[in-house]
Short mmCIF file of C-alpha atoms in Angstrom, two decimals:
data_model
loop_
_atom_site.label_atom_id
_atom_site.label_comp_id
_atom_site.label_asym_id
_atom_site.label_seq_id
_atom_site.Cartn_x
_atom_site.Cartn_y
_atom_site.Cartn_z
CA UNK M 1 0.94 -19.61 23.10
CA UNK M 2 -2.36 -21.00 23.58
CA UNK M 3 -5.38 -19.93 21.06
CA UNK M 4 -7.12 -17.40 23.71
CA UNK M 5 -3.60 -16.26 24.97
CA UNK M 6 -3.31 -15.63 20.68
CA UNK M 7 -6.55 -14.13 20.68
CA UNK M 8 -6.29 -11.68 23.44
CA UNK M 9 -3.41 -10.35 21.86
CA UNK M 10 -4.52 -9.46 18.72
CA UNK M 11 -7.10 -7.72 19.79
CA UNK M 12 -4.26 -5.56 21.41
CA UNK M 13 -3.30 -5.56 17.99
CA UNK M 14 -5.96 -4.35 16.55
CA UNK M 15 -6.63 -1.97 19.28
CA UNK M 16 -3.44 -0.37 17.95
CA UNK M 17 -1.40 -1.29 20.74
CA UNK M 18 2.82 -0.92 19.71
CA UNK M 19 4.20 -3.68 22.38
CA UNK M 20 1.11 -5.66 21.34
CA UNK M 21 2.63 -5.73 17.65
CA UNK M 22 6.17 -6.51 18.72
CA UNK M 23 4.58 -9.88 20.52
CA UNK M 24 3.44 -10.65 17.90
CA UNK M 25 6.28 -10.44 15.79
CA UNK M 26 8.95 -11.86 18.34
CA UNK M 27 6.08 -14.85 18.48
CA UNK M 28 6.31 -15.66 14.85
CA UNK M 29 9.32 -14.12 13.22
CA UNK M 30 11.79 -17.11 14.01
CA UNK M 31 9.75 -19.44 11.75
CA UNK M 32 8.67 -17.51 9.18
CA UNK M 33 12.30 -16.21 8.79
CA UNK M 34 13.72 -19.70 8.63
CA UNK M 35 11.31 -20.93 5.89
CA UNK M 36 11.72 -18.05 4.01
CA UNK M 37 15.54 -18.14 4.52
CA UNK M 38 15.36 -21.92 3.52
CA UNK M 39 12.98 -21.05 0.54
CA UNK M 40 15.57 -18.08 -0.78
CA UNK M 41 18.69 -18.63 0.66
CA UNK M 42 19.39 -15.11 1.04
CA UNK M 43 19.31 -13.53 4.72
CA UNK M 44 17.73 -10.26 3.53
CA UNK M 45 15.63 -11.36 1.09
CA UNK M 46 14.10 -13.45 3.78
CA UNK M 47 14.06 -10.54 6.70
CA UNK M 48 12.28 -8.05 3.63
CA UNK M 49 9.78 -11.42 2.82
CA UNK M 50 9.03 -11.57 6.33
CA UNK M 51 8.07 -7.73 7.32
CA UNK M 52 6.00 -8.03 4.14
CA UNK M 53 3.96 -10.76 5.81
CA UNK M 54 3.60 -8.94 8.73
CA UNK M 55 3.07 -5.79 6.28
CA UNK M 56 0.41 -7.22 4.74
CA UNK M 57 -1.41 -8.58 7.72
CA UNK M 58 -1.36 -5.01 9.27
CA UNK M 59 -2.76 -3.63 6.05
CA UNK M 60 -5.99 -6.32 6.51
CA UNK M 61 -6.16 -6.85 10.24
CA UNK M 62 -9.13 -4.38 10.53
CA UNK M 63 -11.05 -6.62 8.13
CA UNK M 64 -9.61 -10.10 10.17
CA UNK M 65 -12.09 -12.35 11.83
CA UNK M 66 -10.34 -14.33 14.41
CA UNK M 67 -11.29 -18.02 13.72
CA UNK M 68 -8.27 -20.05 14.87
CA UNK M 69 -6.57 -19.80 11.68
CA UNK M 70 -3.97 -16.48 12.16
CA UNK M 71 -0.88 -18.64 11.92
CA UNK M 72 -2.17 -20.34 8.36
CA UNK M 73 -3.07 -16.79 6.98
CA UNK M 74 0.64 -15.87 8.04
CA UNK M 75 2.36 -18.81 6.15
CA UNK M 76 -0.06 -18.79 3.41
CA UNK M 77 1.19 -14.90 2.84
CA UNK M 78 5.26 -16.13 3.43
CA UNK M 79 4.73 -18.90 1.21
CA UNK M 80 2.84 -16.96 -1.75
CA UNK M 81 5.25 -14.05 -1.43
CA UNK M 82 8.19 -16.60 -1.38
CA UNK M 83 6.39 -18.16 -4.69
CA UNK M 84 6.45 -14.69 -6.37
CA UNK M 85 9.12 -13.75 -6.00
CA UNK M 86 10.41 -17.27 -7.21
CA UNK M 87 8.97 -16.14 -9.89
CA UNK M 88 10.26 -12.71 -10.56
CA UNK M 89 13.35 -14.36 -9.98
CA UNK M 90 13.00 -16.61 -12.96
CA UNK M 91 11.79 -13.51 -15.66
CA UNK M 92 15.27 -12.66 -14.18
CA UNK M 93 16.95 -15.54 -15.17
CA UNK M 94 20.19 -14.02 -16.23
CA UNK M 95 20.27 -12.31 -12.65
CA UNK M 96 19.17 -15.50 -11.00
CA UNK M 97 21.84 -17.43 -11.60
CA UNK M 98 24.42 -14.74 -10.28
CA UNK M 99 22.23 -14.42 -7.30
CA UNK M 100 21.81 -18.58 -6.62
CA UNK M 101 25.38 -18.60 -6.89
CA UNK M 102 26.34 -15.93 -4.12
CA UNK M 103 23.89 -16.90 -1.85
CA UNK M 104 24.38 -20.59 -2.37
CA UNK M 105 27.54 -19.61 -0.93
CA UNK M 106 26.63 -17.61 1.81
CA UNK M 107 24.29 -20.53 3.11
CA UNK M 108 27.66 -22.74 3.14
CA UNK M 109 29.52 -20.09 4.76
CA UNK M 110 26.98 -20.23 7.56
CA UNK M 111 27.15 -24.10 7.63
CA UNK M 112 30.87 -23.73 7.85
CA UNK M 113 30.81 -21.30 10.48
CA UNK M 114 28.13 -22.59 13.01
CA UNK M 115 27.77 -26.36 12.13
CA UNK M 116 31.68 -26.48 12.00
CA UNK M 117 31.77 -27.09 15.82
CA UNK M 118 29.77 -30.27 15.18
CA UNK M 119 32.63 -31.84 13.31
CA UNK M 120 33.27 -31.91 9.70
CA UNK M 121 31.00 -35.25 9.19
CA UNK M 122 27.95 -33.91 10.19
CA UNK M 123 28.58 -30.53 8.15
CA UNK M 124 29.27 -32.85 5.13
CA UNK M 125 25.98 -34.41 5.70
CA UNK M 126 24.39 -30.83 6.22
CA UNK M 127 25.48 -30.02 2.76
CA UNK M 128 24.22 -32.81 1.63
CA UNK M 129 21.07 -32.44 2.43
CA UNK M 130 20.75 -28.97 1.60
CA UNK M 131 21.71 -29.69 -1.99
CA UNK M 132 19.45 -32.46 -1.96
CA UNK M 133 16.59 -30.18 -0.83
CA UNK M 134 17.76 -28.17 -4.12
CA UNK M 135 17.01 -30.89 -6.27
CA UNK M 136 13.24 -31.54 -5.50
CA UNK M 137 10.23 -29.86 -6.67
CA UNK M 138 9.32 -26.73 -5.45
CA UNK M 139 5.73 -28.37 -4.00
CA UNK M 140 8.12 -31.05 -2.32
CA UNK M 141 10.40 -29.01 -1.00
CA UNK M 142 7.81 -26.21 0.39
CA UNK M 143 6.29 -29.17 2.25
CA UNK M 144 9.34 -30.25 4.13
CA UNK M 145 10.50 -26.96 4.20
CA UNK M 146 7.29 -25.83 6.23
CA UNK M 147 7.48 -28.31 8.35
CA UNK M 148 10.95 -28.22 9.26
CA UNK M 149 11.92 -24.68 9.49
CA UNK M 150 8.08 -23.62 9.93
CA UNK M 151 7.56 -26.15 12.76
CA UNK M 152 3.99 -26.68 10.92
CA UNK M 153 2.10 -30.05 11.67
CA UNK M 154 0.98 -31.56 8.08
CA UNK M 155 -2.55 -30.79 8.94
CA UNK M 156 -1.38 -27.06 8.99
CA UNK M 157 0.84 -27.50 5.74
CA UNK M 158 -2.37 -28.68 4.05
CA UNK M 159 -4.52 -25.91 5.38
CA UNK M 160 -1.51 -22.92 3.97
CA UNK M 161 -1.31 -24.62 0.72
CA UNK M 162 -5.00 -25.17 0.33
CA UNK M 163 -4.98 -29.02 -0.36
CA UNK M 164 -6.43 -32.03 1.57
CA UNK M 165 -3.77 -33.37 4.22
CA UNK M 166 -3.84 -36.84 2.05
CA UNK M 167 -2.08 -34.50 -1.15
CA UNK M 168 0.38 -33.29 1.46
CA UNK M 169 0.99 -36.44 3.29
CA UNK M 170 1.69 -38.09 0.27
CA UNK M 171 4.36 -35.13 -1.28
CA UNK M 172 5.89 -35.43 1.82
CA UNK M 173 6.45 -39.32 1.87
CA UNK M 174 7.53 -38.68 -1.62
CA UNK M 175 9.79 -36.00 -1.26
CA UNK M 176 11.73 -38.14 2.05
CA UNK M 177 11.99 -40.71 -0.54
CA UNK M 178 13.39 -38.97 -2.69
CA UNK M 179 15.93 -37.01 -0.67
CA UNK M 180 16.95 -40.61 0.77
CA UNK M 181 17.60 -41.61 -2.52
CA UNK M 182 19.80 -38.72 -3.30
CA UNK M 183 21.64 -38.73 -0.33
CA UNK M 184 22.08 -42.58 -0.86
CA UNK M 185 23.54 -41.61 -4.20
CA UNK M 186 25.85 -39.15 -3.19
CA UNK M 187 27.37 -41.40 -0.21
CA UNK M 188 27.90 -44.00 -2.98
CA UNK M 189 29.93 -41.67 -5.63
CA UNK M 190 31.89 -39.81 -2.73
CA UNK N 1 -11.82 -39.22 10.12
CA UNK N 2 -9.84 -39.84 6.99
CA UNK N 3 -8.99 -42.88 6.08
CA UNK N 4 -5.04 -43.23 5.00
CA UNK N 5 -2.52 -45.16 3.37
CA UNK N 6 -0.20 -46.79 5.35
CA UNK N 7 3.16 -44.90 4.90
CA UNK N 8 0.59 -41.52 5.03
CA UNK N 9 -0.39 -43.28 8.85
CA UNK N 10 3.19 -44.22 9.76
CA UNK N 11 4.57 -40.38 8.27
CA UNK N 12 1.82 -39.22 10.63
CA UNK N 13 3.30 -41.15 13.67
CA UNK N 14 6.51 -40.65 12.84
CA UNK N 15 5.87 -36.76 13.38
CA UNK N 16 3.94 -37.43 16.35
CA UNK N 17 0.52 -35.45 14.89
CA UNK N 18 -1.41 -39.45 14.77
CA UNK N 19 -4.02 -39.56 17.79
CA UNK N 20 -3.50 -41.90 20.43
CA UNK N 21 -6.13 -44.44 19.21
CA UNK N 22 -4.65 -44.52 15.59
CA UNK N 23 -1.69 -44.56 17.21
CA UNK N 24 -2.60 -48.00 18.94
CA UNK N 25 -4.07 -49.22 15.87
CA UNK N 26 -0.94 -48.94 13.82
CA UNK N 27 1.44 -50.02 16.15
CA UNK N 28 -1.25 -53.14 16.18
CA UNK N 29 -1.41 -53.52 12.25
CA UNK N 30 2.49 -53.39 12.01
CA UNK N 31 3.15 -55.96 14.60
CA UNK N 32 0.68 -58.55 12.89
CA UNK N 33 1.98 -57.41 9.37
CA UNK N 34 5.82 -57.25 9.28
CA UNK N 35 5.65 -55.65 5.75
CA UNK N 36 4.05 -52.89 7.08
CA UNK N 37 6.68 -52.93 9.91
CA UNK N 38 9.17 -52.53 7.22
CA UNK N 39 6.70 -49.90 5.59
CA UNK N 40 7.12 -47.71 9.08
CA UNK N 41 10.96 -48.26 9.35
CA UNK N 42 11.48 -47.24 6.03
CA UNK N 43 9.04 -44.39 7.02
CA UNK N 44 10.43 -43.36 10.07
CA UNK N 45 14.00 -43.46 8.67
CA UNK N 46 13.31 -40.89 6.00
CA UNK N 47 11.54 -38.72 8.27
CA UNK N 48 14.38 -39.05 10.64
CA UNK N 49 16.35 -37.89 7.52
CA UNK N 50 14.23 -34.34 7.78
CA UNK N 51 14.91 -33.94 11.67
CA UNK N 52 18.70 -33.97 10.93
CA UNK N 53 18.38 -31.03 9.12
CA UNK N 54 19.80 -28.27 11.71
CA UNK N 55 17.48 -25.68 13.13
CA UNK N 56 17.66 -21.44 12.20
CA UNK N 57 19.69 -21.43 15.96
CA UNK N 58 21.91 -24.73 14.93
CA UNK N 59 23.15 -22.49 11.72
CA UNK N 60 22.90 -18.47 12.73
CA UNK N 61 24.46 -17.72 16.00
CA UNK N 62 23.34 -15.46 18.63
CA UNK N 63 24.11 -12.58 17.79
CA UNK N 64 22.92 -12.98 14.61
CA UNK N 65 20.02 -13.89 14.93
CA UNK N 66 19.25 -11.26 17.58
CA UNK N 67 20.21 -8.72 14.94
CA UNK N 68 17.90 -10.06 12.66
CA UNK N 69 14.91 -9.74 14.88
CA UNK N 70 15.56 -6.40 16.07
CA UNK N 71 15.54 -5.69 12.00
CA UNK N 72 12.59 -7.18 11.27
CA UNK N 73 10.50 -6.18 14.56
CA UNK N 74 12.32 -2.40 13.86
CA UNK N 75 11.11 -2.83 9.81
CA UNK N 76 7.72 -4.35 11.02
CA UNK N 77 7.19 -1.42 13.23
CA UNK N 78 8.10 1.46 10.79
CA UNK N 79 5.89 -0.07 8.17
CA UNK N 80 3.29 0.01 10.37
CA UNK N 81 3.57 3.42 11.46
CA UNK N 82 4.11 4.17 7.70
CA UNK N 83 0.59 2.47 6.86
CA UNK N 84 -1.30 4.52 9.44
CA UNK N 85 -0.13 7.56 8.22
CA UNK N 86 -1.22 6.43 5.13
CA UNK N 87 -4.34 5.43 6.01
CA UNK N 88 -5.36 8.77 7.93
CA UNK N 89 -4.44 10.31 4.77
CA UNK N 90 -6.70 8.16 2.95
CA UNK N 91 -9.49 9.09 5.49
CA UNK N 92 -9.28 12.85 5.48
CA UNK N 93 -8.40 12.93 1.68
CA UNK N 94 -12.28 13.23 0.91
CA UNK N 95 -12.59 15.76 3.96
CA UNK N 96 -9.84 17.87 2.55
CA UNK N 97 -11.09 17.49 -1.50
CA UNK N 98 -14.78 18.75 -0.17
CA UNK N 99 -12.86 21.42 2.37
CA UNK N 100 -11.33 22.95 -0.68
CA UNK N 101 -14.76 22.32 -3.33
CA UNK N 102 -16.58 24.40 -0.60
CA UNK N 103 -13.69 27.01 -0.54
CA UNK N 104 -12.96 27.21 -4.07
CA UNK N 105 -16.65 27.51 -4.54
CA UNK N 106 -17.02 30.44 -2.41
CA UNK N 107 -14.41 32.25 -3.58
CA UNK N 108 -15.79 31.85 -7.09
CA UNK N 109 -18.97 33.20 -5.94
CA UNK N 110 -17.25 36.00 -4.37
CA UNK N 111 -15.61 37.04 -7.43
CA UNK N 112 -18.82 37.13 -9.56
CA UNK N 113 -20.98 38.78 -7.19
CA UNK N 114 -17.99 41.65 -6.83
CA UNK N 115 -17.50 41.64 -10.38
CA UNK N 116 -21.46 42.03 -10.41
CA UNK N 117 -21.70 44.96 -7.87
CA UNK N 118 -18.45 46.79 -9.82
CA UNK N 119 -20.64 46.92 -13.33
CA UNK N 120 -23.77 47.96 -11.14
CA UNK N 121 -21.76 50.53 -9.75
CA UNK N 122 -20.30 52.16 -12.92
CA UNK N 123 -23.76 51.99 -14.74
CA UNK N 124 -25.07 53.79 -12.04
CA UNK N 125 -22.72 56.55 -12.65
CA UNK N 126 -23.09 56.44 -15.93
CA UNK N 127 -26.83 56.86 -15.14
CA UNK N 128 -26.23 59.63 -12.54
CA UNK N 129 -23.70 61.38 -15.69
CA UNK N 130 -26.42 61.26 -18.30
CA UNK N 131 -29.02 62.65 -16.25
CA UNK N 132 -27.30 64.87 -15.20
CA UNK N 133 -25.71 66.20 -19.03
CA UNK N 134 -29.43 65.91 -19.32
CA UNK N 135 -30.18 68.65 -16.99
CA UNK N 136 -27.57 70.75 -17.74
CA UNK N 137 -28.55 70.55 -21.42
CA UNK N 138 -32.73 71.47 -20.23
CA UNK N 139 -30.88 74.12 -18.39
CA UNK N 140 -28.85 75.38 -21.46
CA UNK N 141 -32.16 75.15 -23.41
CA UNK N 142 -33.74 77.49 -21.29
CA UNK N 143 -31.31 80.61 -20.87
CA UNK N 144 -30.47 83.63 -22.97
CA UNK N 145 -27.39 84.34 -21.24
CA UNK N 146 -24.68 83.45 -23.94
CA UNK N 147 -21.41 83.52 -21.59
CA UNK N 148 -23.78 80.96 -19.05
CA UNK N 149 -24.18 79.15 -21.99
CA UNK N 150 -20.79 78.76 -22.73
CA UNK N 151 -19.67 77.65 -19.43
CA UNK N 152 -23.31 75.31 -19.05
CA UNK N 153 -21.94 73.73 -22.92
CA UNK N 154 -18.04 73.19 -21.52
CA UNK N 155 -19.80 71.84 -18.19
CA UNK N 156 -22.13 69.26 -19.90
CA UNK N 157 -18.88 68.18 -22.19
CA UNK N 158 -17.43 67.72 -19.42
CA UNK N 159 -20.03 65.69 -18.28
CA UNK N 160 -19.93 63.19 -21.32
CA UNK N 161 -16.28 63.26 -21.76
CA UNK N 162 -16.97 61.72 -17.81
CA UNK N 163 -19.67 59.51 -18.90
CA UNK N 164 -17.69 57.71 -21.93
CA UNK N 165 -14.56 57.03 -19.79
CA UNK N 166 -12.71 59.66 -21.39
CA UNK N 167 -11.57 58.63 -24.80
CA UNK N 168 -13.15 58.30 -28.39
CA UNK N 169 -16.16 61.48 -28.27
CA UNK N 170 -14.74 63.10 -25.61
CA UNK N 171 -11.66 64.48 -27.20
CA UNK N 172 -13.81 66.43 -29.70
CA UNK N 173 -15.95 67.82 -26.94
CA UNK N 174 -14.65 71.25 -27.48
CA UNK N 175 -15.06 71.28 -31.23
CA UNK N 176 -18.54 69.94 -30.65
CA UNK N 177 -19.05 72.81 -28.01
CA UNK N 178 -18.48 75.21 -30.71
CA UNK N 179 -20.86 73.66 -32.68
CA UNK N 180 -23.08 73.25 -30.22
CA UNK N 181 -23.19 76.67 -29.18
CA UNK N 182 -23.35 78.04 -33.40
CA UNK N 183 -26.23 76.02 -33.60
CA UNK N 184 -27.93 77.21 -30.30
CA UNK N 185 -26.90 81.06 -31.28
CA UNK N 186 -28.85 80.13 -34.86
CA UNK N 187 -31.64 78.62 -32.69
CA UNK N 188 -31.51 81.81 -30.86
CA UNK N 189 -32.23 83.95 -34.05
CA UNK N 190 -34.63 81.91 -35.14
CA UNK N 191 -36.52 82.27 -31.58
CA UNK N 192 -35.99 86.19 -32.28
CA UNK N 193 -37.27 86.14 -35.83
CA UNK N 194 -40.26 84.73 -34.68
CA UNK N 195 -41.41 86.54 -31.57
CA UNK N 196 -40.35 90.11 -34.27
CA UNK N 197 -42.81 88.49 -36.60
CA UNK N 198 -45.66 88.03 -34.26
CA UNK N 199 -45.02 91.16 -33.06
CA UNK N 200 -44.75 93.25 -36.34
CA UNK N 201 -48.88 92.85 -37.20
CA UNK N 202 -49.29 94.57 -33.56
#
């Protein structure tokens, strides 16, 4: 959708208008839902993140200004509710560890399910990755994971996370490293 | 325009977001340099790495995911509604607060000026009951007749028994009648005594 085609329809929005709301939400739902998914690895968890996004940006719509920037404020609320609740998680720890567990195995259920039609290589590799994703830093990983499952351009990442595109440019290149090296590792010890 | 690193330029082109005059300009530095050539293989491969990852449809199925969206868009929707309500609430909260200051503070006023009126009213009876005891007793003063008296003396107890809100005095009333009347007999005697002495010189 272009940026007046955007515009237009948030002023629906903020005109009050229902159908103007469910655009909006069928427009950006997909992506936020599969970084947050990505980010939690639990299916509800995500689908509660993501109606909090929209939750909050109903709650300060009246006060928005329309510069451009609508699909930045939405990941930058995804990715700083996604952070907290990282966080609660870890105060949680004991908790945690049960949850990581059964929804560590719900995302390989879904890999088994859907990806299982691709052939059991490529769901190997799947897994692979996935647990390679697990082992970088959070910063690293929110990169990639924006711009995989948030289909964000880097200048984008840079403008959600609030750094110059050079700091995410460079976690990026650092983070491919260092899930090529991990995957490189794993081939080698299977 | 930024300047940056190589493998920042070639992760740029990799993902397709370099403009089509870096573009040319790296494609021109790599072919004159092949370290940097390796630089944007190597690049290129580990971003390639990323785009293997399968997508939200490669892993949920249909169904799935259309039951997700009609959650969220159905939660999105509700909280929404929720917030409005919430929000007129908020709004008429300070109309309904000075609604009920305005209410409360006429009813207070209601109740004082009542209260007011009901002691205005029962001094003014008191009033009307001592004036008229007061009359009664001028009346008394002035006749001779002894059985007038006696009803004019139970009247005007009567009276004040009224005027005290019938307790405490007013129970002795009669006794004090008696008294009353003993004293207005010896008042009477005296009155006699008198007028028999200023008329015994004659």
């Amino acid at each position: 959708m272009d940026s007046q085609a955007l515009s237009a329809l948030m002023k629906r929005c903020q005109a009050g208008d229902k159908e103007a709301w469910s655009e909006l939400v069928d427009l950006y739902w997909q992506r936020l839902f599969g970084y947050a998914y990505k980010a939690t690895r639990n299916k509800d968890l995500a689908s509660d993140l993501v109606q909090e996004t929209f939750l909050r940006v109903v709650q300060k719509f009246d006060r928005y200004s329309d510069q451009g920037k609508f699909e930045a404020w939405l990941f930058r609320i995804i990715v700083n509710l996604v952070r907290d609740n990282g966080r609660a998680n870890a105060r949680r720890q004991m908790r945690s560890t049960v949850v990581d567990h059964e929804t560590g195995s719900e995302l390989t259920d879904h890999l088994a399910g859907k990806v299982a039609a691709d052939g059991v290589e490529h769901r190997e590799d799947c897994q692979k990755l996935y647990s390679a994703l697990e082992q970088l830093s959070e910063m690293d990983r929110q990169v990639l994971l924006l711009r995989h499952y948030g289909c964000m351009s880097f200048k984008e990442i840079a403008s959600v996370l609030g750094c110059p595109l050079g700091t995410v440019l460079a976690r990026a290149h650092r983070a491919l490293g260092k899930l090529r090296v991990i995957m490189e590792v794993d081939h080698e010890t299977s | 325009m930024k300047r940056l690193s190589l493998s920042q330029a070639c992760l740029l082109h990799a993902s397709g977001e370099l403009g089509p005059e870096a573009s040319k300009r790296l494609l021109a530095h790599i072919q004159a340099n092949p370290s940097a050539m390796v630089e944007h293989d190597l690049v290129a491969g580990r971003y390639a790495c990323l785009q293997s990852l399968p997508s939200l449809a490669d892993e949920l199925d249909q169904v799935s995911l259309e039951r997700i969206r009609q959650n969220i868009v159905g939660g999105v929707l509700e909280k929404r509604r929720a917030h409005r309500r919430r929000e007129i609430k908020r709004k008429l909260r300070p109309v309904y607060y000075r609604f009920m200051s305005i209410a409360s503070g006429v009813a207070a006023a209601l109740v004082v000026m009542a209260a007011i009126h009901v002691v205005q009213v029962r001094a003014q009876a008191r009033a009307q009951q001592l004036s008229d005891a007061e009359t009664t007793f001028q009346e008394l003063a002035q006749t001779n007749l002894p059985a007038r008296r006696s009803f004019m003396l139970r009247r005007m107890s009567w009276n004040r028994y009224s005027a005290d809100g019938g307790s405490g005095i007013a129970a002795s009333a009669p006794n004090g009648s008696s008294a009353i009347l003993q004293f207005l007999d010896a008042l009477d005697r005296v009155r006699l005594n008198a007028s028999s002495s200023i008329s015994s010189p004659q």
